[in-house]
Coordinates of C-alpha atoms in Angstrom, one line a residue:
M194 CA -0.3 0.0 0.0
L195 CA 1.0 3.6 -0.7
T196 CA 2.5 5.6 2.1
V197 CA 1.8 9.3 1.8
C198 CA 3.8 11.5 4.3
I199 CA 3.4 15.5 4.5
A200 CA 6.0 17.2 6.1
G201 CA 6.2 21.1 6.8
K202 CA 4.0 23.2 8.9
N203 CA 1.2 25.8 9.3
E204 CA -2.0 25.8 7.0
I205 CA -1.1 24.4 3.8
A206 CA 0.7 21.3 5.8
I207 CA -2.8 21.2 7.8
N208 CA -5.1 21.5 4.6
G209 CA -3.0 19.2 2.8
L210 CA -3.1 16.5 5.5
N211 CA -6.6 16.9 6.0
Y212 CA -7.6 17.0 2.4
L213 CA -6.0 13.4 2.1
I214 CA -7.7 12.1 5.4
K215 CA -11.0 13.0 3.7
K216 CA -10.2 11.9 0.0
Y217 CA -7.9 8.6 0.6
K218 CA -8.2 7.7 4.3
N219 CA -8.9 4.1 3.6
K220 CA -7.0 4.1 0.6
I221 CA -3.0 5.1 1.6
K222 CA -1.3 5.1 4.6
I223 CA -1.0 8.4 6.1
C224 CA 1.7 9.8 8.0
A225 CA 3.6 13.1 9.0
L226 CA 6.6 14.9 9.3
P227 CA 6.0 18.4 11.1
N228 CA 9.2 20.7 11.4
P229 CA 11.3 20.3 14.0
E230 CA 10.8 23.5 15.6
D231 CA 6.6 22.8 16.0
S232 CA 6.2 22.6 19.5
G233 CA 2.4 21.9 19.1
I234 CA 1.0 25.2 20.0
D235 CA -0.7 27.5 17.7
T236 CA 0.6 30.9 17.1
W237 CA -0.3 33.3 14.5
K238 CA 0.6 30.1 12.3
K239 CA -1.3 27.2 13.4
S240 CA 0.5 24.1 14.8
F241 CA 1.0 21.3 12.2
R242 CA 2.0 18.9 15.1
K243 CA -1.0 20.0 17.1
F244 CA -3.4 18.9 14.4
C245 CA -1.4 15.7 13.7
L246 CA -2.3 14.7 17.3
K247 CA -6.0 15.6 17.2
K248 CA -6.6 13.7 13.9
N249 CA -4.4 10.6 15.1
V250 CA -2.1 10.8 12.3
K251 CA 1.2 8.7 12.9
I252 CA 4.2 11.2 13.4
T253 CA 7.4 10.0 12.2
N254 CA 11.0 10.7 11.3
L255 CA 13.2 11.0 8.3
S256 CA 15.0 7.9 9.0
K257 CA 11.4 5.9 9.1
L258 CA 10.7 7.5 5.8
Y259 CA 14.0 6.8 3.9
K260 CA 13.2 2.9 3.9
I261 CA 9.8 2.8 2.5
K262 CA 9.7 1.8 -0.6
K263 CA 6.0 2.5 -1.8
L264 CA 6.5 6.4 -0.4
L265 CA 5.2 9.5 -1.6
F266 CA 6.9 12.7 -0.1
L267 CA 5.2 16.1 -0.2
S268 CA 7.2 19.0 2.0
L269 CA 4.7 21.6 2.3
E270 CA 7.0 24.1 3.9
Y271 CA 9.3 21.6 5.6
S272 CA 12.2 23.5 7.3
K273 CA 15.0 21.3 6.6
I274 CA 16.9 20.2 3.4
I275 CA 16.1 17.0 2.5
D276 CA 19.1 14.5 1.3
T277 CA 17.0 12.4 -1.6
D278 CA 20.0 10.2 -1.7
K279 CA 18.8 8.7 1.8
F280 CA 15.3 7.8 0.3
I281 CA 14.5 4.3 -1.8
S282 CA 11.4 6.3 -3.3
N283 CA 11.8 8.6 -6.1
Q284 CA 8.2 9.7 -5.4
L285 CA 9.5 13.2 -3.4
F286 CA 8.1 16.9 -4.1
N287 CA 8.2 19.7 -3.0
I288 CA 5.5 22.9 -3.2
H289 CA 7.5 26.3 -3.1
F290 CA 6.1 29.7 -2.5
S291 CA 7.5 30.9 -5.6
L292 CA 7.7 30.7 -9.8
L293 CA 10.7 28.8 -9.8
P294 CA 13.4 29.3 -10.6
K295 CA 12.5 32.9 -9.8
H296 CA 13.2 33.5 -5.5
R297 CA 14.6 29.7 -4.9
G298 CA 15.2 29.2 -1.4
M299 CA 14.1 31.7 1.7
Y300 CA 11.9 34.5 2.4
T301 CA 9.9 34.3 -0.9
S302 CA 7.3 36.4 0.6
V303 CA 9.3 39.2 1.3
W304 CA 11.5 39.1 -2.3
P305 CA 8.5 39.8 -5.0
I306 CA 7.9 43.1 -3.1
L307 CA 11.4 44.5 -2.7
N308 CA 11.9 43.0 -6.2
G309 CA 8.7 45.1 -7.3
D310 CA 7.7 41.8 -9.1
K311 CA 3.7 42.1 -10.3
Y312 CA 2.8 38.5 -10.1
A313 CA 3.8 35.9 -7.6
G314 CA 3.0 32.3 -7.3
T315 CA 3.2 28.7 -6.3
T316 CA 5.5 26.1 -7.8
L317 CA 5.1 22.0 -7.3
H318 CA 8.4 20.5 -8.3
V319 CA 10.4 17.1 -7.9
L320 CA 12.7 17.2 -5.1
D321 CA 16.3 16.4 -6.3
K322 CA 20.0 17.1 -4.8
S323 CA 19.7 21.0 -5.7
I324 CA 17.9 23.8 -3.6
D325 CA 14.4 24.5 -5.5
G326 CA 15.9 23.1 -8.7
G327 CA 14.0 19.5 -9.7
N328 CA 11.8 19.6 -12.4
I329 CA 8.7 21.8 -12.2
I330 CA 5.3 19.8 -12.1
S331 CA 2.8 22.7 -12.1
Q332 CA 2.7 26.5 -11.4
K333 CA -0.1 28.8 -10.0
K334 CA 0.9 32.4 -10.9
F335 CA -0.9 35.6 -9.0
K336 CA -1.5 39.2 -9.2
I337 CA 0.0 41.1 -6.4
S338 CA -0.3 44.8 -5.8
D339 CA 1.7 47.3 -5.1
T340 CA 0.7 47.9 -1.9
I341 CA 1.0 44.1 -0.3
T342 CA 2.7 43.2 2.8
S343 CA 4.5 40.0 3.2
R344 CA 2.1 38.5 5.6
T345 CA -0.6 39.1 3.2
L346 CA 1.6 37.4 0.4
Y347 CA 2.4 34.6 2.8
K348 CA -1.3 33.7 3.0
K349 CA -1.9 34.0 -0.5
H350 CA 0.9 31.9 -0.9
M351 CA -0.8 29.0 1.2
N352 CA -4.1 29.8 -0.6
N353 CA -2.7 28.7 -3.7
A354 CA -0.5 26.4 -2.6
F355 CA -3.2 24.2 -1.3
L356 CA -5.0 25.1 -4.9
L357 CA -2.1 23.7 -6.5
F358 CA -1.8 20.4 -4.3
K359 CA -5.4 19.6 -4.9
K360 CA -5.3 20.0 -8.9
N361 CA -2.1 17.6 -8.5

């Protein structure tokens, strides 16, 4: 049976996991990998760890995931760099909060504002040895205003990332 692991934080990971539970609960094994810094307490961002515990979703670690042959791993704001060579599975994906290849890495809700970009977006791509450089599978582009704040852009990224997640 296929195991699907959502790794990450806050609303995007929560929404992705909730979607899997509702749509595929008895068809796949579901597990979660919250970010190490997730204390299980809601702040201005909701705790993915807290949500997993509430929904009785198995929380796992990378060492266990490396050994699963039929694994679909999806990083939704996971905070650590993934060493793809350690996995048996090659079904490793990431949703990144930018229109790759633009704005690879961190602070993706700041760079579009600082650069005066008219558009932002989210990208679903294959995880590989690079940082946000794997093959692009799909993107969701949206317009941003000249007055948008980083926090508002971050929320737009989360909403559009979830739409991208459901589509793919």
